[in-house]
XYZ file of N, CA and C in Angstrom:
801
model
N 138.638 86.144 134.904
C 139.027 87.174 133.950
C 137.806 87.998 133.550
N 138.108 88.979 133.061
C 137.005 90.084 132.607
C 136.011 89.630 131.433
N 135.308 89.695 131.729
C 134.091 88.870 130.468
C 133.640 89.902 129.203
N 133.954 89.730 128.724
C 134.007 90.837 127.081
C 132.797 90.186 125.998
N 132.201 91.181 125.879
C 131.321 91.204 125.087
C 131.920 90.554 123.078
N 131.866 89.555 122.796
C 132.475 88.860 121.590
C 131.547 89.822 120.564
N 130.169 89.643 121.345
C 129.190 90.778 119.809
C 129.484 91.825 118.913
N 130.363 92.292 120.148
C 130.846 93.846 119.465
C 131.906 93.786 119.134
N 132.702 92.537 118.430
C 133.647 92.381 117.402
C 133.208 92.431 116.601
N 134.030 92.955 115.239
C 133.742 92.921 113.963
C 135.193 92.079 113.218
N 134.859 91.468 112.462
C 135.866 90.984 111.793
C 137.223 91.774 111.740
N 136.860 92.964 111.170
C 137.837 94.625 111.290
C 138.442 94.983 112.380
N 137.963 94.920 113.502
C 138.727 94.746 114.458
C 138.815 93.847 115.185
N 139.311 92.566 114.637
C 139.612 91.430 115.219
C 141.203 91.711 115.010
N 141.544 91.051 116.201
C 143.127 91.377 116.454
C 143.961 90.177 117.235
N 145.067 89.794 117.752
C 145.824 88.867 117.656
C 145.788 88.809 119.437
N 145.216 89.328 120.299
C 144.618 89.830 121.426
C 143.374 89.114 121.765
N 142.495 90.359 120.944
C 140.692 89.580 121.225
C 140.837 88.773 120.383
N 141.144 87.703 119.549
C 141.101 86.586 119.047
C 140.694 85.611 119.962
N 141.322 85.702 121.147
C 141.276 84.431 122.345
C 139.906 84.660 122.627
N 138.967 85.799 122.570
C 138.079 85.671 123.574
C 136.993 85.509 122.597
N 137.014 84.265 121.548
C 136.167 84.187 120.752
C 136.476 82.359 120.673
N 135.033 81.709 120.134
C 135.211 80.513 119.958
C 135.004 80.277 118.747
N 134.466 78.938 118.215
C 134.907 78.220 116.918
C 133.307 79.446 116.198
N 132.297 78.962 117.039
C 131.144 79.433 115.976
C 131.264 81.024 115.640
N 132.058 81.622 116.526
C 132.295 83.396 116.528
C 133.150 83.522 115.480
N 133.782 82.640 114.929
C 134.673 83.046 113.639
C 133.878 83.028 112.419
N 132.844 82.091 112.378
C 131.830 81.834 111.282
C 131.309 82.876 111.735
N 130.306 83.341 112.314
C 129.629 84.051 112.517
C 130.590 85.452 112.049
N 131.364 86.069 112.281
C 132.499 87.292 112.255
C 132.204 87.716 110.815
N 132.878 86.187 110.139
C 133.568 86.257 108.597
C 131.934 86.394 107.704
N 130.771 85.656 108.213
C 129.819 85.708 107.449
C 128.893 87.255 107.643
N 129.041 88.329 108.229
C 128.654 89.462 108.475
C 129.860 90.466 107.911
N 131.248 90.112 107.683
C 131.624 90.799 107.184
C 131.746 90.312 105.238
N 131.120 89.423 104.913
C 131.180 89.278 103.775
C 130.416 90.161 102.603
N 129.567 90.701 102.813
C 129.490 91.984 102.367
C 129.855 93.627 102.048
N 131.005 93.237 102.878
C 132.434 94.485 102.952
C 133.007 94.376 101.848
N 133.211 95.445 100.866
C 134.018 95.255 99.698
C 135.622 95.309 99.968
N 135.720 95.536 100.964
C 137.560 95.168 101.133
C 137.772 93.387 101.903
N 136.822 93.086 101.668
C 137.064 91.449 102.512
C 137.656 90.500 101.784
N 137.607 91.266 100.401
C 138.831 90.252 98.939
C 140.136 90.730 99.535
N 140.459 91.744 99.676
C 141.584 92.553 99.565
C 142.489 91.778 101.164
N 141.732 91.924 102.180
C 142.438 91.674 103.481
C 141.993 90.203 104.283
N 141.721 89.323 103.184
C 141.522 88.279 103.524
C 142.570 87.343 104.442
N 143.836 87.672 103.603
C 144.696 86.938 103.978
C 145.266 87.439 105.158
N 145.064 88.969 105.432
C 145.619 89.062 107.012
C 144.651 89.144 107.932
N 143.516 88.642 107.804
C 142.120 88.436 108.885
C 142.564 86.704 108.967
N 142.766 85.750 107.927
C 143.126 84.515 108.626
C 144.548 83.780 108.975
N 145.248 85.070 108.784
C 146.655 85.127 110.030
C 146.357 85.372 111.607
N 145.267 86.200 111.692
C 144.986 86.665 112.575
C 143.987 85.531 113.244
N 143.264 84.916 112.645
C 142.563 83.609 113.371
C 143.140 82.632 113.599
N 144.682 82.172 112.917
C 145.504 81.209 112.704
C 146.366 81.543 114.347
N 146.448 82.402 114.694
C 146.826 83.109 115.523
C 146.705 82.396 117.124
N 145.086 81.870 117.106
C 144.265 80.966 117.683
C 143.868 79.844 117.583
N 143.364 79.932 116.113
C 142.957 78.673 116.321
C 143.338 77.698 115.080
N 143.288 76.715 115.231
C 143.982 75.825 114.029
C 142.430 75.930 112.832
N 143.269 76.018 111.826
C 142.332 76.479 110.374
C 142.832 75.789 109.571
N 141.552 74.667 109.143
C 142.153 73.835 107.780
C 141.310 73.607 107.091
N 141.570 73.743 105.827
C 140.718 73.904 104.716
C 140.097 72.145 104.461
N 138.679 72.195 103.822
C 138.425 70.829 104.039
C 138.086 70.256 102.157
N 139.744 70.030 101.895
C 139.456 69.736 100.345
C 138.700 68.457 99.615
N 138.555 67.794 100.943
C 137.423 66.296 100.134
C 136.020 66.516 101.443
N 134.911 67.029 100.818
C 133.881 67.319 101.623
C 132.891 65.987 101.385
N 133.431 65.060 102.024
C 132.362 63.818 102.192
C 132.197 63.798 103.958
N 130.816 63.358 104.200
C 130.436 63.248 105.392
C 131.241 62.023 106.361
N 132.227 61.546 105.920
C 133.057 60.385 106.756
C 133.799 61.346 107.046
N 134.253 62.285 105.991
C 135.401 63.227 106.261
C 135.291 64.480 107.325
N 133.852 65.166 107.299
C 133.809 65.746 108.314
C 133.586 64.964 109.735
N 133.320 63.798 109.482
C 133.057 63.707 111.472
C 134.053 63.148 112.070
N 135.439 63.084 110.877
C 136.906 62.778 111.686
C 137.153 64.012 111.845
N 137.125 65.385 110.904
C 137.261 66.983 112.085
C 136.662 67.043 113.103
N 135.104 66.466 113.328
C 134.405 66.718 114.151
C 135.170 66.112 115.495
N 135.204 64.714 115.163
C 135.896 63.968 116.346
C 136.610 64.371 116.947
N 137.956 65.329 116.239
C 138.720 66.072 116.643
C 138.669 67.226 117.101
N 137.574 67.854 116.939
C 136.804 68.426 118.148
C 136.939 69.971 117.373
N 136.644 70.283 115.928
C 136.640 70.984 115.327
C 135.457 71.482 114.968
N 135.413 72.527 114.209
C 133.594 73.001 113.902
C 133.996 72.802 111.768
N 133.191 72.868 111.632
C 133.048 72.794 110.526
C 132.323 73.752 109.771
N 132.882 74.360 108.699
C 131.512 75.613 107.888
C 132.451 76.194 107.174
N 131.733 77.307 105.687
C 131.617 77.668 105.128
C 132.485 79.083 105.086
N 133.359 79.650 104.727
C 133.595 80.779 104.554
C 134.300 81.173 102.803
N 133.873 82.711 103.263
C 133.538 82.991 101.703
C 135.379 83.366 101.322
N 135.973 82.959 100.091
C 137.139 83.597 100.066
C 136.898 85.104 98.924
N 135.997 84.864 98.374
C 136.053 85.961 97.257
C 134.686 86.342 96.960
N 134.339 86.570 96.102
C 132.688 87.141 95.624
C 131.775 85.850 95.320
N 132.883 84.869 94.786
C 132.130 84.182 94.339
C 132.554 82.893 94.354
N 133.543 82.542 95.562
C 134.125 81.239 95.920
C 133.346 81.293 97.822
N 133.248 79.862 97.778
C 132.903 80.134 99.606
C 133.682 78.516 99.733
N 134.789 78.571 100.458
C 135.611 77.290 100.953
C 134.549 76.638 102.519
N 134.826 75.452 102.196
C 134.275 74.782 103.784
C 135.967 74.318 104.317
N 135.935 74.742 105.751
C 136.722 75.219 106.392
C 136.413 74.436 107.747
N 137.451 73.944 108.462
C 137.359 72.824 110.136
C 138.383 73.960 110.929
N 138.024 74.498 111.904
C 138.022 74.975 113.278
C 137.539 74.927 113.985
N 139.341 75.139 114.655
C 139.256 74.770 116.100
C 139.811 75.591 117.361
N 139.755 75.635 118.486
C 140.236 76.896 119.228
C 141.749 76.046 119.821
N 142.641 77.069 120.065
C 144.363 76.224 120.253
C 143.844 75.869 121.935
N 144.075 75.176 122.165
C 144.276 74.895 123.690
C 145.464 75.232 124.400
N 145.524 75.798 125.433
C 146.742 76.061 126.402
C 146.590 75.415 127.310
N 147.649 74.511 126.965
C 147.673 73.264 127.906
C 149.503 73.089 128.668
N 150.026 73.603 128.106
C 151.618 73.921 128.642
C 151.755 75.207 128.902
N 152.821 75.729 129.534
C 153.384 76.746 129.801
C 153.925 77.398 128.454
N 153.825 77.024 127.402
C 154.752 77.087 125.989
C 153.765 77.933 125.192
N 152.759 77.694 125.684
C 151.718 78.077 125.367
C 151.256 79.187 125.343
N 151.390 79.613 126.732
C 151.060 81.244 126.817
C 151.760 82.056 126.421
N 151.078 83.206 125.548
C 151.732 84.172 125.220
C 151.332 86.052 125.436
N 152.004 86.683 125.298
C 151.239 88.198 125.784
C 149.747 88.288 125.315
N 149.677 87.670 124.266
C 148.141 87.725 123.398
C 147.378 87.082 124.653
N 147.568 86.108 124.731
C 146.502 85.061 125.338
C 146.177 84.914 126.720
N 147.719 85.883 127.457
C 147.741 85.580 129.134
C 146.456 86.223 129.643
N 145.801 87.176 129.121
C 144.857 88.379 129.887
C 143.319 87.880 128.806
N 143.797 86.360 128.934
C 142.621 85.490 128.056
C 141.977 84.046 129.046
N 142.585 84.116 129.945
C 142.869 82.753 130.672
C 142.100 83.012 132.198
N 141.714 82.178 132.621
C 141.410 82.362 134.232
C 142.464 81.864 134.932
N 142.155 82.582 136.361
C 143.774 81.976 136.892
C 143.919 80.535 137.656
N 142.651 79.582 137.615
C 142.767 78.552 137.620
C 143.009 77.938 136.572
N 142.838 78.516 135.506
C 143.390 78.066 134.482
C 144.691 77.721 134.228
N 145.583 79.007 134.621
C 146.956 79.190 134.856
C 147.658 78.464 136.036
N 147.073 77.984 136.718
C 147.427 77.400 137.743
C 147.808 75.948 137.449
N 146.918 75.350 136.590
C 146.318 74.500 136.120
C 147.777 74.340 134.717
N 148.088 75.082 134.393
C 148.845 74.542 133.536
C 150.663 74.834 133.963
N 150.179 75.569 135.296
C 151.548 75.993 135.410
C 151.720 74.412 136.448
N 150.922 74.250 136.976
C 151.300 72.671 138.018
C 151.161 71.057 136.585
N 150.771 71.510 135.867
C 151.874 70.268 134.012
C 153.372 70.632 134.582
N 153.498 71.387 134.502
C 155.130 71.753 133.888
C 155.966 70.810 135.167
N 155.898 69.676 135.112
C 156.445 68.427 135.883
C 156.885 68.842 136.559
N 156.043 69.331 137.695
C 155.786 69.785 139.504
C 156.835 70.792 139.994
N 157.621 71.375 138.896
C 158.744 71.858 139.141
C 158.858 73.011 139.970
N 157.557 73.815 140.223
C 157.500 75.160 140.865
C 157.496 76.051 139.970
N 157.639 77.485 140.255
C 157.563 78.750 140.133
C 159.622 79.011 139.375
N 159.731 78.226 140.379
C 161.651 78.139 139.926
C 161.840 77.609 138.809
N 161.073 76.701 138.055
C 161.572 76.040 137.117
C 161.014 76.279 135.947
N 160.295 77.915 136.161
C 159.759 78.385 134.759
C 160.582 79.187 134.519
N 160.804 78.891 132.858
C 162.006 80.091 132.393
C 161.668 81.677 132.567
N 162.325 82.787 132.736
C 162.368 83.880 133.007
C 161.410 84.536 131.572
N 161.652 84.328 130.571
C 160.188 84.518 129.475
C 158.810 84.153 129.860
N 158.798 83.099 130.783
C 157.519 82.384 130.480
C 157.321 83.424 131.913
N 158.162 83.260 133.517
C 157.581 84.000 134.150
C 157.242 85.629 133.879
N 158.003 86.214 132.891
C 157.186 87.785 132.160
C 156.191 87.414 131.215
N 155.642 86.571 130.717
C 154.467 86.448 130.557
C 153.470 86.129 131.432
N 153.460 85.593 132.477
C 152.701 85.241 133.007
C 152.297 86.513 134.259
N 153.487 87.051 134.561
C 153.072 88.233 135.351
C 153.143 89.919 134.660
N 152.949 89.476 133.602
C 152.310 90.498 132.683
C 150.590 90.717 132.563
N 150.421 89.434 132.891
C 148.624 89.537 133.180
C 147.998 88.768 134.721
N 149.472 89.062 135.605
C 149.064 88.118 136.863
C 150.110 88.968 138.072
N 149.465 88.660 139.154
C 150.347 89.026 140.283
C 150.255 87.714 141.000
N 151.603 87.398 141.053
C 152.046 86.295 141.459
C 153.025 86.513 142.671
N 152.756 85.251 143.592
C 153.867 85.400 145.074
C 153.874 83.774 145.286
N 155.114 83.812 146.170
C 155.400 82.244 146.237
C 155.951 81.903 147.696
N 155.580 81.246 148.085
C 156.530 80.979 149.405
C 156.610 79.418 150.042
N 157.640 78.901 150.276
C 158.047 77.289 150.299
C 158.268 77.007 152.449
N 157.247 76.106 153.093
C 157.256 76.241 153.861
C 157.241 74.467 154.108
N 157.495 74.604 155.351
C 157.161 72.440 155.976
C 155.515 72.652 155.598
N 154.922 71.534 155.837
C 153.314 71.015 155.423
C 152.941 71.605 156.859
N 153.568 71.370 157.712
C 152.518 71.723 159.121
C 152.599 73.466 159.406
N 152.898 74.167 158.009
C 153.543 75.629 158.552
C 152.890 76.197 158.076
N 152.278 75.772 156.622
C 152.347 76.507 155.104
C 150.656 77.233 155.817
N 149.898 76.384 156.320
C 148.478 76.806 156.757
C 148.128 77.766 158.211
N 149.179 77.843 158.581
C 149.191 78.715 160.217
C 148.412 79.810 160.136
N 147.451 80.166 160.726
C 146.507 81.124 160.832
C 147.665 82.682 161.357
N 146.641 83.367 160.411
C 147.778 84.686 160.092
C 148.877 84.730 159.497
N 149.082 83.608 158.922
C 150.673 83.547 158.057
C 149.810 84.096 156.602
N 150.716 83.960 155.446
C 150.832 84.236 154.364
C 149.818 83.684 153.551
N 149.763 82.200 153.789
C 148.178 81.334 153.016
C 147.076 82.300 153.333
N 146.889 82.519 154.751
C 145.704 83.047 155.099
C 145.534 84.360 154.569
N 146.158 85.202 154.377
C 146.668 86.671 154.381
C 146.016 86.572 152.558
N 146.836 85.769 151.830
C 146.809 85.898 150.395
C 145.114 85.446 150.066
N 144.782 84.348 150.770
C 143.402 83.722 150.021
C 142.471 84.709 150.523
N 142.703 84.950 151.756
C 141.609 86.282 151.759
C 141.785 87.281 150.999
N 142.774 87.613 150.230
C 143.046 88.993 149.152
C 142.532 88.561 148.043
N 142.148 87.228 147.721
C 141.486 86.925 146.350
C 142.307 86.077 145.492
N 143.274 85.503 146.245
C 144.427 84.971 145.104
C 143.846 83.753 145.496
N 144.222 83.003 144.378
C 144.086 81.007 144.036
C 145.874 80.992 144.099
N 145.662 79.590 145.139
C 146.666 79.119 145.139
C 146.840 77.706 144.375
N 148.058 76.934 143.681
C 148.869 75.712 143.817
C 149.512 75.585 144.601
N 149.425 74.375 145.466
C 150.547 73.544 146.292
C 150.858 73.196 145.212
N 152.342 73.024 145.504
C 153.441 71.831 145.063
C 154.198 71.008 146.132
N 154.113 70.048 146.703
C 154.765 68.998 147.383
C 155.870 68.574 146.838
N 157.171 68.832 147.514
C 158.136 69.100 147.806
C 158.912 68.282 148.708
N 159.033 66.640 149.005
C 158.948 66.320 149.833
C 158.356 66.403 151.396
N 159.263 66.726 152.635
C 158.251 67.324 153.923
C 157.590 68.789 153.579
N 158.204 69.469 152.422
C 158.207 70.786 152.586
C 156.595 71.318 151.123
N 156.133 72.242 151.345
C 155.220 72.751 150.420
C 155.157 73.903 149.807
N 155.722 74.426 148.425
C 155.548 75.203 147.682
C 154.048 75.716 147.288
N 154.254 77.041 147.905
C 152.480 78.008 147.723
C 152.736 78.695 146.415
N 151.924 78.914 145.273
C 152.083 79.541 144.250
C 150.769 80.387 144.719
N 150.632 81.507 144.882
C 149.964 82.298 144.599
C 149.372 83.490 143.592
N 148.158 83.248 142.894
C 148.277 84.236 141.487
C 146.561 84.855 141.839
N 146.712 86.008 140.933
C 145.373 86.641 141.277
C 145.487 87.316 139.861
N 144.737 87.258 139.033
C 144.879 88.314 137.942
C 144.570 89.805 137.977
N 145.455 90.495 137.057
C 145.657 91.714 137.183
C 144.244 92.270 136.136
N 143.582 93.467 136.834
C 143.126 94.503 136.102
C 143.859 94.772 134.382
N 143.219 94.488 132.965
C 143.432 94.235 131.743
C 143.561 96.201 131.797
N 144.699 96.507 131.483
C 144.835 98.011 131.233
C 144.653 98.599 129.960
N 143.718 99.660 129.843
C 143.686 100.010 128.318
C 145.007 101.070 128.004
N 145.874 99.984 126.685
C 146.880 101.043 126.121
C 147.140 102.466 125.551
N 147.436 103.033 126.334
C 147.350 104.585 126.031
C 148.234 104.553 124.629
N 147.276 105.365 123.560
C 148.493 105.440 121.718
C 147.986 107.006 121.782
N 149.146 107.328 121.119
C 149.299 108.537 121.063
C 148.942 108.460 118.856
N 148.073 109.206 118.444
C 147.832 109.281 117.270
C 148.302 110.223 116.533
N 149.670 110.287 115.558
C 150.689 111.306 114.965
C 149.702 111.605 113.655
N 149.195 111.668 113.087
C 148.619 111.433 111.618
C 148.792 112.648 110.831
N 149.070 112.316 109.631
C 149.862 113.437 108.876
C 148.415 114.519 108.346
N 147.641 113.721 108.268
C 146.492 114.788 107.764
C 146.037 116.206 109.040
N 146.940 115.441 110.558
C 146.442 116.450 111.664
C 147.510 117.562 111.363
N 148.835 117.195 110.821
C 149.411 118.586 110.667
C 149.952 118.245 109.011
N 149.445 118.422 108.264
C 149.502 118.998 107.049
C 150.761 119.563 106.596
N 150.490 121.275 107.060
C 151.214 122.368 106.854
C 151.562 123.307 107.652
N 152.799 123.758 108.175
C 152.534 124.790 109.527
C 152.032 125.802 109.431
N 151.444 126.254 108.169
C 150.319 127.245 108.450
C 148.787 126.252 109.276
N 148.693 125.196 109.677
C 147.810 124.837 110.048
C 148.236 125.279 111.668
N 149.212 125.293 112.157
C 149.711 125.573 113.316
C 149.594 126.855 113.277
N 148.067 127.450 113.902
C 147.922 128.853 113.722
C 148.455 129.558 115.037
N 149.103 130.690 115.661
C 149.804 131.306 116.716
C 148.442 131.301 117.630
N 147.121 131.418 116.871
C 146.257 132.201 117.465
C 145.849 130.546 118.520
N 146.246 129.342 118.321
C 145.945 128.116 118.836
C 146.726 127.947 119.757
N 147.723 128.387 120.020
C 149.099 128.295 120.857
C 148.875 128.879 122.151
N 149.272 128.347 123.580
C 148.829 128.626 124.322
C 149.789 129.847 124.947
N 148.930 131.020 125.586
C 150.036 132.174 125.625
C 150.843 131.768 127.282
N 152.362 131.952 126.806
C 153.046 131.442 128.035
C 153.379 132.932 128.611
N 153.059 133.307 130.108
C 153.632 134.548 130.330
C 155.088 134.722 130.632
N 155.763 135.593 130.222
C 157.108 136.147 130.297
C 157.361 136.596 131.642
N 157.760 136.308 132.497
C 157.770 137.218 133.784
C 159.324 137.059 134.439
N 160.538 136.165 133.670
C 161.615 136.419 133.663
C 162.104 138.102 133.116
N 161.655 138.039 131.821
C 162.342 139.224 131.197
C 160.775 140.808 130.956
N 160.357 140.683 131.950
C 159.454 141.715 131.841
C 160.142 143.024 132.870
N 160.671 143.975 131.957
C 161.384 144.706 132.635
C 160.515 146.120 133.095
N 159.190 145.758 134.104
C 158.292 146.656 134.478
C 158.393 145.919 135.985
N 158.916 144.069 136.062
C 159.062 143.729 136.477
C 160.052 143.444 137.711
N 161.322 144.288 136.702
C 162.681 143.808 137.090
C 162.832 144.813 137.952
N 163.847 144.289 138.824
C 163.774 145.012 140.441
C 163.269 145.897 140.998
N 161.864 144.875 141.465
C 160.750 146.055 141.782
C 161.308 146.087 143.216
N 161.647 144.752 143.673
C 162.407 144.838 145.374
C 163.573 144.894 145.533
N 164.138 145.499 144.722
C 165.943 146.575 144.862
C 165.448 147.798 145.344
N 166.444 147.804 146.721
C 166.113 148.942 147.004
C 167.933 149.565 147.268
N 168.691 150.235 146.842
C 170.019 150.817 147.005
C 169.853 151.179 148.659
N 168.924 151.922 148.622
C 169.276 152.530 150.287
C 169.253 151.499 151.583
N 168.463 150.147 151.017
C 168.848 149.200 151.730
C 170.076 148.308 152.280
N 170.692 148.735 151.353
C 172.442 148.127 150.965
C 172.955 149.055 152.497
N 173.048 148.202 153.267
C 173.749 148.929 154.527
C 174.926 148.233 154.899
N 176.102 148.023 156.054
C 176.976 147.273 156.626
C 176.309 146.332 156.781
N 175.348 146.511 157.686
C 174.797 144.594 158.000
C 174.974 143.384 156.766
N 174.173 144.404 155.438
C 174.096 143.605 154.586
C 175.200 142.833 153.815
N 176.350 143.246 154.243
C 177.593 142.740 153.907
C 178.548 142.086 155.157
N 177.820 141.600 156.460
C 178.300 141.581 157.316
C 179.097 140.106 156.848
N 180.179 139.418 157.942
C 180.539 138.056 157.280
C 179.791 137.051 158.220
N 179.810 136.044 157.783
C 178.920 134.836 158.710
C 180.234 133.981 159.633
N 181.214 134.504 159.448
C 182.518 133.979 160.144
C 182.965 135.289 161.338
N 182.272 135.063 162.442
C 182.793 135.597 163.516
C 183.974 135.486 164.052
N 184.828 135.615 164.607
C 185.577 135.220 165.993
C 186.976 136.233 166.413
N 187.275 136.302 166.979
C 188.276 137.446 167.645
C 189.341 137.165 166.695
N 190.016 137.957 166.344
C 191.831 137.961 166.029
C 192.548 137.696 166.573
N 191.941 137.991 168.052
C 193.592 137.637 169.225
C 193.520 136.288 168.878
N 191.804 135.078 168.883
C 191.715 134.022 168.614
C 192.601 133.312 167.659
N 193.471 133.972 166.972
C 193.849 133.006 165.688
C 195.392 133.261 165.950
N 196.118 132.042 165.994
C 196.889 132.056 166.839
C 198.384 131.715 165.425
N 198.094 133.679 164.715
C 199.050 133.420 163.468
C 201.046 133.612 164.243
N 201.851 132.400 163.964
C 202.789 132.806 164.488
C 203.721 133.871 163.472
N 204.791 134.616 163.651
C 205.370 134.858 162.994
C 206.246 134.183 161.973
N 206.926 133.259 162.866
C 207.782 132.724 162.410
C 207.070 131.561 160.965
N 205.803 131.648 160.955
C 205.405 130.780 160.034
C 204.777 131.634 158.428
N 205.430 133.004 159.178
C 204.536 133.861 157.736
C 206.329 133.905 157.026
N 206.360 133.706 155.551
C 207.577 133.502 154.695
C 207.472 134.635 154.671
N 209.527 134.856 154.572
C 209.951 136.339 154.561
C 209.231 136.785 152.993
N 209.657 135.689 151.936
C 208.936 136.340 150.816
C 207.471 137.514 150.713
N 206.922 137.401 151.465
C 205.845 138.538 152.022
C 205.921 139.468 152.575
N 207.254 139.459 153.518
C 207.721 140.416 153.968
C 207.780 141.642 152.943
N 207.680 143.288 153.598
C 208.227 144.915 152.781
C 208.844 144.909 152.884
């Protein structure tokens, strides 16, 4: 996966996304540089929704040293964050592990390596590519290009078949064994696309006097420009030809009987 610079997070734009690509000490580190922000009282509580997001956050209300090295054990970090001006809580985090398929979510898929994914998609009790629910496979090929193909063991490796074809394109495969037969999972992660937003903001249009004519781009008229209009009419051109019919063929050819024209037409 794409390796992202964690430095150039700021608490402020920490989001439910780049959350994943941060570990236990990057949250201390985040929260203690933004504690000098005078809105860090105010949006406290939705900066540790947003870490909760990731990683498990628990407040550590009896701070004796037996007590931290059962967080520790549990494989948590331990430290200090400030809740207000003049409160600072000690706090045990930890990063969520994705260890099931249950696990991944749009946030986290374009967070993962694809041995990673491989790796948790062959847990899901050997079942294949078939036996992931249709949610879990749009998550997963929301940040993956994935292909699959189920062959005998003596087939799945044939030079110029599909194994060969895919691992040279860069994809990691899972076998799944299948009795005689072998399920290829093939995944390669996708290029992380930056979301195009379109920004409406009311301060950009105000008032439609801000929408000045003189900003507007001039569209030329060349339907109704009547300097325009039939410059290639020419009357004297209008000859027989020009009305000729595109249905040729003799009269004798048409073989009208009498007896089939109704007297009603008859003079």
């Amino acid at each position: 996966m794409k390796q992202r610079d964690n430095k150039a997070l700021t608490l402020k734009t920490l989001n439910k996304s780049n959350v994943w690509d941060l570990q236990e000490n990057d949250i201390f580190r985040l929260w203690e540089a933004a504690e000098k922000d005078a809105d860090l009282k105010d949006s406290i509580r939705h900066y540790i929704d947003i870490v909760k997001s990731a990683f498990d956050l628990e407040e550590v209300k009896v701070d004796k040293p037996e007590i931290i090295k059962k967080y520790e054990a549990r494989g948590f970090k331990v430290g200090m964050l400030r809740m207000d001006e003049s409160t600072k809580v000690k706090w045990a985090v930890k990063k969520r592990p994705i260890l099931r398929v249950t696990d991944l979510t749009y946030e986290n898929i374009h967070h993962i390596s694809t041995s990673k994914l491989l790796e948790v998609i062959d847990r899901n009790f050997g079942g294949g590519w078939d036996s992931l629910s249709q949610s879990i496979q749009d998550i997963i090929e929301s940040g993956f290009d994935i292909s699959t193909t189920t062959l005998p063991k003596d087939r799945l490796r044939k030079p110029g078949g599909m194994y060969e074809k895919k691992v040279q394109d860069g994809f990691d495969v899972l076998e799944i064994t299948k009795g005689m037969w072998v399920e290829a999972i093939f995944a390669k992660a996708k290029p992380e696309m930056e979301r195009p937003h379109l920004s409406l903001e009311s301060e950009d249009f105000d008032d439609e006097e801000d929408l000045d004519d003189e900003d507007l781009p001039e569209i030329e008229d060349n339907y109704n420009n009547p300097d325009d209009e039939d410059d290639d009419f020419d009357e004297d051109k209008l000859t027989e030809e020009s009305y000729r019919t595109t249905f040729e063929t003799n009269p004798e050819d048409l073989n009208f009987e009498a007896e089939n024209i109704s007297d009603d037409y008859e003079d």
